[in-house]
XYZ file of C-alpha atoms in Angstrom:
694
model
C 178.507 62.464 57.958
C 178.749 64.574 54.807
C 176.249 67.148 56.278
C 178.220 67.657 59.468
C 181.516 67.833 57.604
C 180.106 70.592 55.377
C 178.807 72.592 58.324
C 182.120 72.266 60.072
C 183.954 73.484 56.975
C 181.713 76.550 56.695
C 182.226 77.368 60.356
C 186.006 77.193 59.907
C 185.848 79.483 56.867
C 183.830 82.099 58.849
C 186.504 82.236 61.508
C 184.443 80.778 64.282
C 181.908 83.626 64.387
C 179.296 81.806 62.308
C 178.443 78.596 64.117
C 176.253 75.926 62.616
C 174.119 73.762 64.806
C 171.706 70.996 64.080
C 168.592 73.248 64.094
C 169.908 76.824 63.936
C 172.655 79.213 62.965
C 174.246 81.162 65.835
C 175.884 84.559 65.188
C 178.006 86.475 67.715
C 179.843 89.764 67.434
C 181.018 90.982 64.010
C 181.097 88.373 61.261
C 182.888 89.816 58.245
C 183.128 88.760 54.635
C 180.573 85.947 54.651
C 180.618 84.483 51.096
C 177.250 84.254 49.346
C 178.114 80.773 48.165
C 178.454 79.554 51.749
C 175.032 80.957 52.655
C 173.548 79.245 49.584
C 175.059 75.977 50.747
C 173.820 76.358 54.338
C 170.305 77.253 53.189
C 170.180 74.277 50.894
C 171.263 71.998 53.731
C 168.884 73.444 56.320
C 165.717 73.791 54.215
C 166.320 71.151 51.534
C 166.055 73.648 48.687
C 167.805 73.257 45.340
C 169.579 76.281 43.865
C 170.878 76.917 40.368
C 173.465 79.654 39.735
C 176.735 80.432 37.997
C 179.534 80.810 40.593
C 181.441 82.964 38.175
C 178.766 85.649 38.166
C 177.045 85.155 41.516
C 179.717 86.387 43.825
C 179.949 88.704 46.816
C 180.360 88.919 50.540
C 178.238 90.200 53.436
C 179.195 91.407 56.923
C 176.817 90.778 59.855
C 177.008 92.650 63.163
C 175.414 90.690 66.011
C 175.275 91.189 69.811
C 178.199 89.755 71.745
C 175.961 87.295 73.518
C 174.827 86.191 70.053
C 171.489 85.507 68.425
C 170.037 82.453 66.764
C 168.723 82.284 63.208
C 166.111 79.491 63.051
C 166.526 77.039 60.225
C 163.103 78.059 58.890
C 164.382 81.641 58.427
C 167.476 80.726 56.449
C 165.696 81.251 53.100
C 164.721 84.827 54.111
C 168.308 85.532 55.303
C 169.637 84.284 51.972
C 167.243 86.602 50.106
C 168.652 89.495 52.119
C 172.231 88.449 51.264
C 171.345 88.301 47.578
C 169.577 91.714 47.681
C 172.768 93.262 49.040
C 174.532 92.096 45.909
C 171.656 92.880 43.454
C 170.523 89.276 42.962
C 167.090 87.665 43.328
C 165.714 84.126 43.473
C 163.491 83.136 40.566
C 161.673 79.801 41.032
C 160.890 77.511 38.125
C 159.743 73.941 37.760
C 157.836 71.749 40.232
C 158.892 68.716 42.257
C 157.034 66.026 40.339
C 157.924 62.763 38.638
C 158.656 64.665 35.434
C 160.111 67.884 36.863
C 162.389 69.320 39.538
C 161.885 72.687 41.277
C 164.925 74.965 41.335
C 165.559 78.510 42.545
C 167.643 80.275 39.946
C 169.846 83.103 41.168
C 169.746 85.906 38.602
C 170.633 89.628 38.557
C 167.945 91.989 39.876
C 167.788 93.722 36.512
C 166.156 90.596 35.084
C 163.618 90.323 37.938
C 160.735 91.928 36.062
C 160.724 89.182 33.487
C 161.313 86.344 35.963
C 159.009 87.115 38.958
C 155.960 84.834 39.372
C 154.205 86.799 42.213
C 151.405 89.019 40.869
C 149.323 91.035 43.348
C 146.243 93.241 42.778
C 145.846 96.498 44.684
C 142.593 95.409 46.361
C 144.480 92.590 48.047
C 147.256 94.746 49.493
C 145.259 95.510 52.646
C 146.033 91.935 53.722
C 149.566 91.882 52.336
C 151.993 91.410 55.246
C 155.021 89.950 53.478
C 158.189 91.881 54.406
C 160.629 89.503 52.706
C 162.924 90.297 49.803
C 160.682 88.528 47.273
C 160.172 90.331 44.020
C 156.496 91.120 43.365
C 154.669 92.317 40.276
C 151.744 94.608 41.122
C 148.778 95.337 38.822
C 146.937 98.532 39.880
C 143.530 99.613 38.565
C 143.163 103.335 39.150
C 139.678 104.757 39.808
C 140.241 108.487 39.800
C 143.922 109.416 39.247
C 145.611 109.468 35.823
C 148.026 106.518 35.245
C 150.707 108.691 33.630
C 150.682 111.148 36.551
C 150.951 108.358 39.107
C 153.774 106.729 37.101
C 155.815 109.907 37.144
C 155.354 110.214 40.923
C 156.326 106.575 41.660
C 159.471 106.219 39.532
C 161.609 107.926 42.135
C 160.412 105.407 44.774
C 161.326 102.157 42.940
C 164.410 100.092 43.777
C 167.324 100.903 41.529
C 168.478 98.218 39.128
C 165.285 96.180 39.341
C 162.197 98.215 40.251
C 159.898 99.511 37.541
C 156.602 101.378 37.049
C 154.795 101.238 33.703
C 151.332 102.643 32.768
C 148.905 100.457 30.835
C 147.373 102.575 28.152
C 143.664 102.419 27.455
C 142.527 101.055 30.830
C 144.127 103.628 33.202
C 146.123 101.011 35.122
C 149.720 100.465 36.291
C 152.227 97.610 36.369
C 154.683 97.927 39.251
C 157.545 95.510 39.869
C 159.735 95.654 42.978
C 160.687 93.969 46.215
C 157.789 93.081 48.486
C 158.657 95.541 51.284
C 158.890 98.396 48.752
C 155.652 97.349 47.064
C 153.809 97.977 50.353
C 155.119 101.521 50.525
C 154.205 102.317 46.905
C 150.719 100.826 47.376
C 150.049 103.309 50.199
C 151.202 106.163 47.956
C 148.897 104.974 45.182
C 145.932 104.832 47.577
C 146.575 108.395 48.698
C 146.821 109.655 45.120
C 143.857 107.705 43.755
C 141.170 109.846 45.483
C 137.941 111.260 44.050
C 137.983 114.941 43.139
C 137.054 117.235 46.028
C 133.421 118.334 45.699
C 130.526 118.867 48.131
C 128.521 115.803 49.077
C 125.570 114.913 51.302
C 125.986 112.875 54.452
C 123.176 111.627 56.741
C 124.156 111.156 60.388
C 121.806 109.259 62.685
C 121.158 110.668 66.176
C 120.783 108.207 69.047
C 119.925 110.118 72.219
C 118.953 113.768 71.753
C 116.452 115.483 69.496
C 117.634 116.255 65.950
C 116.039 119.735 65.933
C 117.766 120.651 69.160
C 121.075 119.255 67.906
C 120.881 121.178 64.606
C 120.282 124.406 66.522
C 123.305 123.757 68.725
C 125.520 122.737 65.781
C 124.644 125.789 63.713
C 125.338 128.023 66.710
C 128.729 126.402 67.265
C 129.659 126.531 63.566
C 128.584 130.182 63.335
C 130.724 131.050 66.339
C 133.653 129.162 64.759
C 133.232 131.027 61.465
C 133.183 134.361 63.292
C 136.344 133.417 65.145
C 138.113 132.342 61.924
C 137.119 135.603 60.267
C 139.084 137.421 62.950
C 142.194 135.307 62.251
C 144.445 136.655 59.411
C 144.858 134.226 56.495
C 148.134 133.523 54.832
C 148.358 134.584 51.172
C 147.576 131.761 48.814
C 145.982 129.548 51.476
C 143.069 127.433 50.177
C 139.477 128.231 50.978
C 138.006 126.852 54.186
C 136.582 123.417 53.337
C 134.934 123.029 56.750
C 131.975 125.186 55.702
C 128.881 122.967 55.812
C 125.125 123.186 55.821
C 123.335 121.263 58.581
C 119.606 120.452 58.389
C 117.137 118.127 60.063
C 116.404 114.963 58.125
C 112.631 114.547 57.632
C 110.685 111.765 59.369
C 113.736 110.333 61.171
C 115.837 111.449 64.122
C 118.855 112.289 61.947
C 120.627 115.280 60.445
C 121.775 116.012 56.887
C 125.193 117.584 56.342
C 126.182 119.080 52.971
C 129.808 120.096 52.370
C 133.351 118.869 51.819
C 134.831 115.915 53.661
C 136.668 118.144 56.137
C 133.460 119.887 57.175
C 131.492 116.654 57.352
C 134.128 115.078 59.575
C 134.077 118.179 61.775
C 130.307 117.868 62.185
C 130.591 114.130 62.811
C 133.116 114.786 65.569
C 130.820 117.391 67.167
C 127.844 115.013 66.960
C 129.869 112.339 68.723
C 130.553 114.746 71.578
C 127.033 116.196 71.808
C 124.922 113.091 71.155
C 125.398 111.626 74.609
C 122.904 109.645 76.620
C 120.961 111.967 78.927
C 121.127 110.733 82.525
C 117.647 109.823 83.708
C 116.041 110.257 80.267
C 113.452 107.569 79.487
C 112.567 108.598 75.937
C 114.421 110.085 73.023
C 111.667 111.518 70.825
C 109.587 114.670 71.146
C 106.363 113.115 72.409
C 106.554 111.759 75.938
C 104.004 109.960 78.103
C 103.872 110.076 81.885
C 101.312 108.258 84.033
C 100.599 110.164 87.249
C 100.941 108.039 90.359
C 99.669 110.165 93.220
C 98.283 113.483 91.947
C 95.511 114.477 89.551
C 96.817 114.965 86.025
C 94.849 118.196 85.431
C 96.278 119.769 88.586
C 99.832 118.745 87.737
C 99.473 119.985 84.145
C 98.158 123.353 85.336
C 101.145 123.774 87.677
C 103.676 122.828 85.000
C 102.099 125.062 82.361
C 102.117 127.962 84.784
C 105.863 127.511 85.298
C 106.869 126.484 81.770
C 104.405 128.469 79.676
C 107.131 130.676 78.208
C 109.541 127.822 77.551
C 112.608 126.673 79.370
C 115.440 129.240 79.334
C 118.371 128.242 77.157
C 121.848 129.700 76.787
C 122.997 130.414 73.257
C 126.790 130.111 72.830
C 128.604 133.319 71.978
C 132.050 134.342 70.818
C 134.808 132.728 72.903
C 135.725 135.066 75.698
C 132.215 136.530 75.802
C 129.294 135.117 77.848
C 126.397 133.468 76.084
C 123.020 135.205 76.035
C 119.947 133.900 77.859
C 116.777 133.678 75.833
C 113.508 131.787 75.944
C 113.174 128.682 73.895
C 110.758 129.377 71.017
C 109.735 125.731 71.039
C 108.000 125.871 74.402
C 106.994 122.512 75.890
C 103.343 121.575 75.474
C 101.766 119.711 78.394
C 98.275 118.216 78.094
C 96.441 116.210 80.767
C 94.362 113.146 79.897
C 91.715 112.715 82.592
C 90.619 109.247 81.446
C 94.044 107.719 82.158
C 95.239 110.347 84.676
C 98.385 110.895 82.642
C 100.337 113.657 80.929
C 101.292 114.000 77.282
C 104.357 116.208 76.913
C 105.670 117.539 73.618
C 109.233 118.674 74.275
C 112.828 117.955 73.392
C 114.527 115.195 75.404
C 116.593 117.779 77.281
C 113.499 119.807 78.168
C 111.550 116.706 79.153
C 114.436 115.582 81.339
C 114.168 118.874 83.257
C 110.354 118.640 83.351
C 110.614 115.090 84.662
C 112.750 116.316 87.569
C 109.944 118.709 88.530
C 107.311 115.993 88.095
C 109.232 113.632 90.388
C 109.129 116.305 93.093
C 105.417 117.034 92.656
C 103.977 113.585 91.940
C 104.569 112.151 95.382
C 102.208 110.393 97.730
C 101.152 112.866 100.373
C 100.484 111.804 103.951
C 96.858 111.788 105.017
C 95.251 113.451 107.989
C 92.309 112.044 109.938
C 90.350 114.869 111.553
C 87.912 114.127 114.362
C 85.623 116.942 115.521
C 83.465 117.021 118.614
C 80.703 119.646 118.770
C 79.206 119.710 122.274
C 76.189 121.903 123.059
C 74.781 122.146 126.606
C 71.474 124.015 127.157
C 69.856 124.787 130.537
C 66.302 126.337 130.468
C 64.152 127.628 133.394
C 60.593 128.704 132.477
C 58.175 129.862 135.215
C 54.594 130.902 134.474
C 51.997 132.244 137.008
C 48.662 133.887 136.228
C 45.243 134.624 137.724
C 41.978 135.113 135.869
C 38.837 136.457 137.622
C 35.273 136.767 136.306
C 31.753 137.546 137.446
C 28.426 137.328 135.614
C 25.212 138.832 137.038
C 22.975 135.817 136.648
C 21.206 134.733 133.524
C 18.781 137.073 131.803
C 15.242 135.757 131.132
C 14.557 138.394 128.577
C 16.970 139.752 126.116
C 15.970 143.333 127.015
C 16.885 142.930 130.665
C 20.288 144.470 131.427
C 23.071 142.210 132.774
C 26.548 142.923 134.214
C 29.666 140.781 133.638
C 33.401 141.304 134.340
C 36.529 139.178 133.884
C 40.241 138.983 132.933
C 41.622 136.829 130.114
C 45.297 135.738 129.955
C 44.891 132.559 127.926
C 44.182 130.136 130.748
C 40.468 129.746 129.974
C 37.928 130.579 127.309
C 34.499 132.296 127.536
C 31.580 129.929 126.795
C 27.789 130.087 126.724
C 25.489 128.137 128.975
C 26.033 125.033 126.847
C 29.828 125.223 127.058
C 30.332 126.360 123.465
C 33.151 128.906 123.141
C 31.968 132.336 122.115
C 34.699 132.539 119.454
C 33.476 129.415 117.700
C 29.728 130.041 117.457
C 28.560 130.150 121.096
C 25.662 132.293 122.307
C 25.377 134.642 125.230
C 28.403 134.472 127.571
C 27.503 132.453 130.602
C 30.900 131.682 132.161
C 34.325 130.298 131.379
C 35.825 126.863 130.706
C 39.444 126.190 131.841
C 41.992 125.260 129.184
C 43.674 122.231 130.586
C 47.385 121.720 129.843
C 50.691 121.320 131.612
C 51.205 122.867 135.005
C 48.985 123.492 138.000
C 45.386 124.773 137.796
C 43.235 126.086 140.651
C 39.593 127.061 140.089
C 36.808 128.399 142.311
C 33.309 127.539 141.114
C 29.882 128.780 142.134
C 26.519 127.955 140.637
C 26.807 126.237 137.272
C 29.824 124.351 136.004
C 30.969 127.318 133.956
C 30.518 129.881 136.673
C 34.222 130.209 137.691
C 34.893 133.500 139.387
C 38.594 132.664 140.088
C 41.194 130.626 138.084
C 44.893 130.328 138.990
C 47.414 128.793 136.537
C 51.077 128.137 137.430
C 53.906 126.175 135.661
C 57.642 125.880 136.035
C 59.684 124.059 133.382
C 63.362 123.134 133.706
C 65.244 121.406 130.895
C 68.887 120.337 130.450
C 69.935 119.401 126.936
C 73.277 117.881 125.860
C 73.914 117.498 122.144
C 77.086 115.877 120.886
C 78.017 115.742 117.200
C 81.194 113.877 116.187
C 81.907 114.319 112.469
C 85.098 112.627 111.222
C 86.826 112.839 107.853
C 90.154 111.896 106.216
C 91.940 113.899 103.551
C 95.348 114.313 101.949
C 97.834 116.905 103.080
C 96.917 120.331 101.607
C 93.628 118.960 100.274
C 90.268 120.511 101.198
C 87.624 118.195 102.637
C 83.991 118.852 103.545
C 81.466 116.900 105.603
C 77.799 117.896 105.890
C 75.227 116.619 108.398
C 71.974 118.355 107.466
C 68.256 118.143 108.117
C 65.796 119.337 105.484
C 62.267 120.682 105.959
C 60.035 120.734 102.875
C 58.228 123.976 102.092
C 55.475 124.409 99.519
C 55.573 127.552 97.428
C 52.556 128.718 95.394
C 53.220 130.701 92.250
C 50.410 132.643 90.572
C 50.035 132.153 86.862
C 48.265 134.497 84.467
C 44.618 133.462 84.110
C 43.873 132.841 87.755
C 45.643 129.515 88.011
C 48.456 128.725 90.409
C 51.372 126.292 90.505
C 52.875 124.643 93.539
C 56.537 123.718 93.958
C 58.434 122.184 96.845
C 61.693 123.553 98.188
C 63.740 122.419 101.132
C 65.218 124.441 103.953
C 68.404 122.983 105.419
C 69.907 123.110 108.872
C 72.735 121.151 110.449
C 76.531 121.018 110.493
C 78.885 121.765 107.598
C 82.595 121.312 108.320
C 85.189 122.291 105.711
C 88.828 121.809 106.654
C 92.182 121.926 104.831
C 95.141 120.424 106.733
C 98.767 121.323 106.105
C 101.525 119.264 107.694
C 104.512 121.304 108.801
C 108.116 120.159 108.685
C 108.186 119.416 112.416
C 105.030 117.324 112.422
C 102.455 119.940 113.463
C 99.196 120.312 111.555
C 97.884 123.697 110.465
C 94.121 123.565 109.899
C 92.061 125.991 107.860
C 88.592 125.525 109.347
C 85.188 126.719 108.238
C 82.474 125.374 110.581
C 78.841 126.331 110.052
C 76.200 125.201 112.598
C 72.540 125.964 111.938
C 69.357 124.678 113.565
C 65.641 125.414 113.422
C 64.351 127.230 116.508
C 60.657 127.129 115.825
C 57.960 126.779 113.240
C 57.104 129.210 110.513
C 54.365 131.637 111.506
C 53.425 132.325 107.903
C 52.796 129.624 105.287
C 55.441 129.644 102.543
C 57.985 131.408 104.740
C 61.064 129.445 106.003
C 61.078 128.630 109.697
C 63.423 130.657 111.867
C 66.967 129.364 112.121
C 69.898 129.940 114.407
C 73.298 130.236 112.660
C 76.691 129.888 114.355
C 79.866 129.936 112.288
C 83.587 129.690 112.975
C 86.277 130.455 110.371
C 89.853 130.212 111.585
C 93.400 128.980 111.124
C 94.830 126.897 113.934
C 98.056 124.927 114.444
C 97.550 121.664 116.315
C 100.083 119.079 117.513
C 99.763 115.697 115.877
C 97.223 113.417 117.616
C 96.294 116.098 120.173
C 92.779 117.232 121.046
C 92.373 120.995 121.320
C 89.463 123.375 121.578
C 89.176 125.673 118.578
C 85.979 127.532 119.465
C 83.358 128.082 122.114
C 80.248 130.113 122.839
C 78.611 130.808 126.170
C 75.285 132.632 126.175
C 72.755 133.462 128.892
C 69.258 134.855 128.229
C 66.780 136.027 130.832
C 63.299 137.448 130.156
C 60.244 138.359 132.249
C 56.840 139.010 130.720
C 53.984 140.580 132.726
C 50.464 140.853 131.338
C 48.037 142.848 133.530
C 44.876 144.940 133.715
C 45.739 148.621 133.851
C 45.448 150.214 137.287
C 44.057 147.079 138.896
C 47.232 145.133 138.188
C 49.303 147.822 139.893
C 47.506 147.617 143.247
C 49.776 145.985 145.831
C 48.822 142.418 146.711
C 45.333 142.723 145.163
C 46.978 143.496 141.799
C 48.321 139.879 141.562
C 44.716 138.838 140.834
C 44.633 140.949 137.698
C 47.871 139.918 135.895
C 49.899 136.994 134.450
C 53.714 136.593 134.699
C 56.262 134.472 132.799
C 59.982 134.327 133.644
C 62.387 132.515 131.254
C 66.111 131.931 131.825
C 68.237 130.115 129.172
C 71.933 129.276 129.460
C 73.768 127.756 126.456
C 77.371 126.486 126.229
C 78.837 125.451 122.855
C 82.266 123.756 122.631
C 84.141 122.706 119.495
C 87.081 120.292 119.751
C 89.387 118.997 117.001
C 91.863 116.145 116.939
C 94.034 115.775 113.793
C 96.078 112.619 113.379
C 98.696 112.182 110.663
C 98.517 108.782 108.964
C 102.189 108.292 108.139
C 102.693 104.588 107.572
C 103.823 103.797 104.020
C 101.819 100.566 104.014
C 98.654 102.248 105.417
C 98.786 100.152 108.585
C 97.558 103.025 110.767
C 94.753 103.783 108.297
C 93.654 100.162 108.388
C 93.757 100.172 112.199
C 91.451 103.200 112.401
C 89.100 101.586 109.894
C 89.129 98.373 111.887
C 88.132 100.230 115.068
C 85.296 102.048 113.309
C 84.128 98.791 111.749
C 84.136 97.057 115.147
C 82.029 99.843 116.646
C 79.570 99.686 113.760
C 79.324 95.933 114.099
C 78.584 96.254 117.817
C 75.956 98.952 117.281
C 74.085 96.797 114.763
C 74.426 93.502 116.592
C 70.777 93.335 117.752
C 69.013 94.178 114.515
C 71.577 93.287 111.855
C 70.235 92.069 108.520
C 71.710 89.211 106.444
C 72.975 91.751 103.914
C 74.869 93.524 106.699
C 76.343 90.234 107.879
C 77.665 89.521 104.371
C 79.121 93.016 104.196
C 80.982 92.617 107.496
C 82.308 89.211 106.394
C 83.563 90.656 103.116
C 85.266 93.459 105.000
C 87.127 90.898 107.122
C 88.386 89.143 103.959
C 89.483 92.429 102.399
C 91.305 93.414 105.577
C 93.260 90.157 105.622
C 94.292 90.610 101.991
C 95.305 94.237 102.568
C 97.781 93.282 105.276
C 100.108 91.959 102.562
C 102.278 94.917 101.472
C 102.293 95.688 97.739
C 105.483 94.638 95.910
C 108.221 97.205 96.260
C 106.539 99.121 99.094
C 108.999 99.933 101.878
C 107.958 98.728 105.310
C 108.695 101.939 107.174
C 107.037 104.970 108.677
C 106.118 107.559 106.046
C 108.806 110.247 105.821
C 106.969 113.506 105.106
C 108.679 116.775 104.155
C 111.963 114.908 103.789
C 112.453 114.713 107.597
C 112.740 111.712 109.913
C 109.462 110.422 111.329
C 108.240 112.088 114.459
C 108.961 110.057 117.589
C 105.937 109.323 119.696
């Protein structure tokens, strides 16, 4: 009852504007002339705090302006409100004693001038970063200065202390300060002390780590930017008495690490740090950050790719050096040209270049190192030969008996066209050791032979030989090969004939060696797939064959050579003729006895005739087919067909080893039908265009 009576009395004294409730104090409008003693009483009631003061000296009033709708002061904030009331009248609360069995804690209200000797809150400067108290408590601050002089700081702070209570005093010998003041003012003076207690300005070294780009490249860019900035500042007039530019720095590459070293004042170092933050950005698509980069080729030969890149980048990538603002930068070649080396053992590239350069090189590599479509080229070489060979000849002979004595004269006459040979009476040819000619012996061979005999078996006065030969020959060669787009491929189907060569050596000795003469088909072709699906073929076809035997030992046999070199554009999967040769040869050979062979009718008995007609047709067909499937399904299908044909051709005489090979092929084919991980199941898109529709 006493508590509520007291609150009611206070509310009546304040004219109804200050209203006390059970848990809060409500203020509305303008509340004038609030006695400090009443606030002390309310605070004591609300927060159960004991105060000690002299009413004769602790006097004063406070006016509070509050919104018309009013605001509530929580009971827990009454102590802080009381401190504010006391500050307005130059009083502070000084605690002493503790609430124990032998002591009681009071808050003594004393003048602010005595606060320095009564305050029990001591704070060190290092703890002020966490100091958030904004109350009207009186705080004593002990400051240890690191760089600034205590006397100089004291002179600067004395004008910032609270009058009639605040103080700043240097501690001699240890370069420290004692500052006493209200808590909210202590925070302000602590910030001033921190700003004054700074190390002397002198150049220092700072190491800045680089995360994404090359340190050498960054140093070059930074020095160019700083040089351009210095040139621009030199063109700007300086005010008299202005300090020297403290942004001048020296930037170098830190050894052994991807970092830079900056030497200069803080302003310059911070400028460089800001530029590094803007320049050291992650490079889109970059996979490495150092100077040495590794790339494993996927589809092309590393040596070929390295040769192409070195041809393009041999003088270094062009770079733009920044110039004076308002003027364009100048293009120049990078002195640190990229170095590209191919490793054939791993089919990979080693590139020494800055990350920026390698990022550009990688873009080129991604365009070049692509899987090219393959082309299957089937050739058909068809040769048709038609020969007509007619031979007709007559040989006549007469021998005037056989001589009994060698001195008796004897008459003989005859013609010789190779149908018979002259023999003696025993049948031994005269050319191989026979005696006196006694007649002729027919040479039997192909064709018809008519003889007229009289007397002995070798007495043949008339011999007729006739032969007609007709031959039709069809030769079909079907070479087939597969190659990549723009890749040369060669297939050879050759026959070799050994030939012995004798070499004379000094001293009468000789040495034999064997060489081989070749004849057959050599097909070299380079396909190029056009954007619309046509195939341009560069063809070099060489066809040679032996046409007889060598007439002289050690000399190569005669050969016939036919060659086609051409460029041709062929639709995909279409068979076209790319070459042809038609030849016709006719010859007639007459062997006769002069004068006698020219006599009509009777002259046919004294001559031999041979008529030869040869007609040759040569056709060359090509059929290119683009293998476009990304999973090689069309390639596997062509291989399966060829394997089925080979299996059929060897069915009768296949060996166990061949059976095992065909079985293994079937297992490999089943495993290959599973697409590799990540391989798109689509038709191969060559030249960046949609697949050709069949």
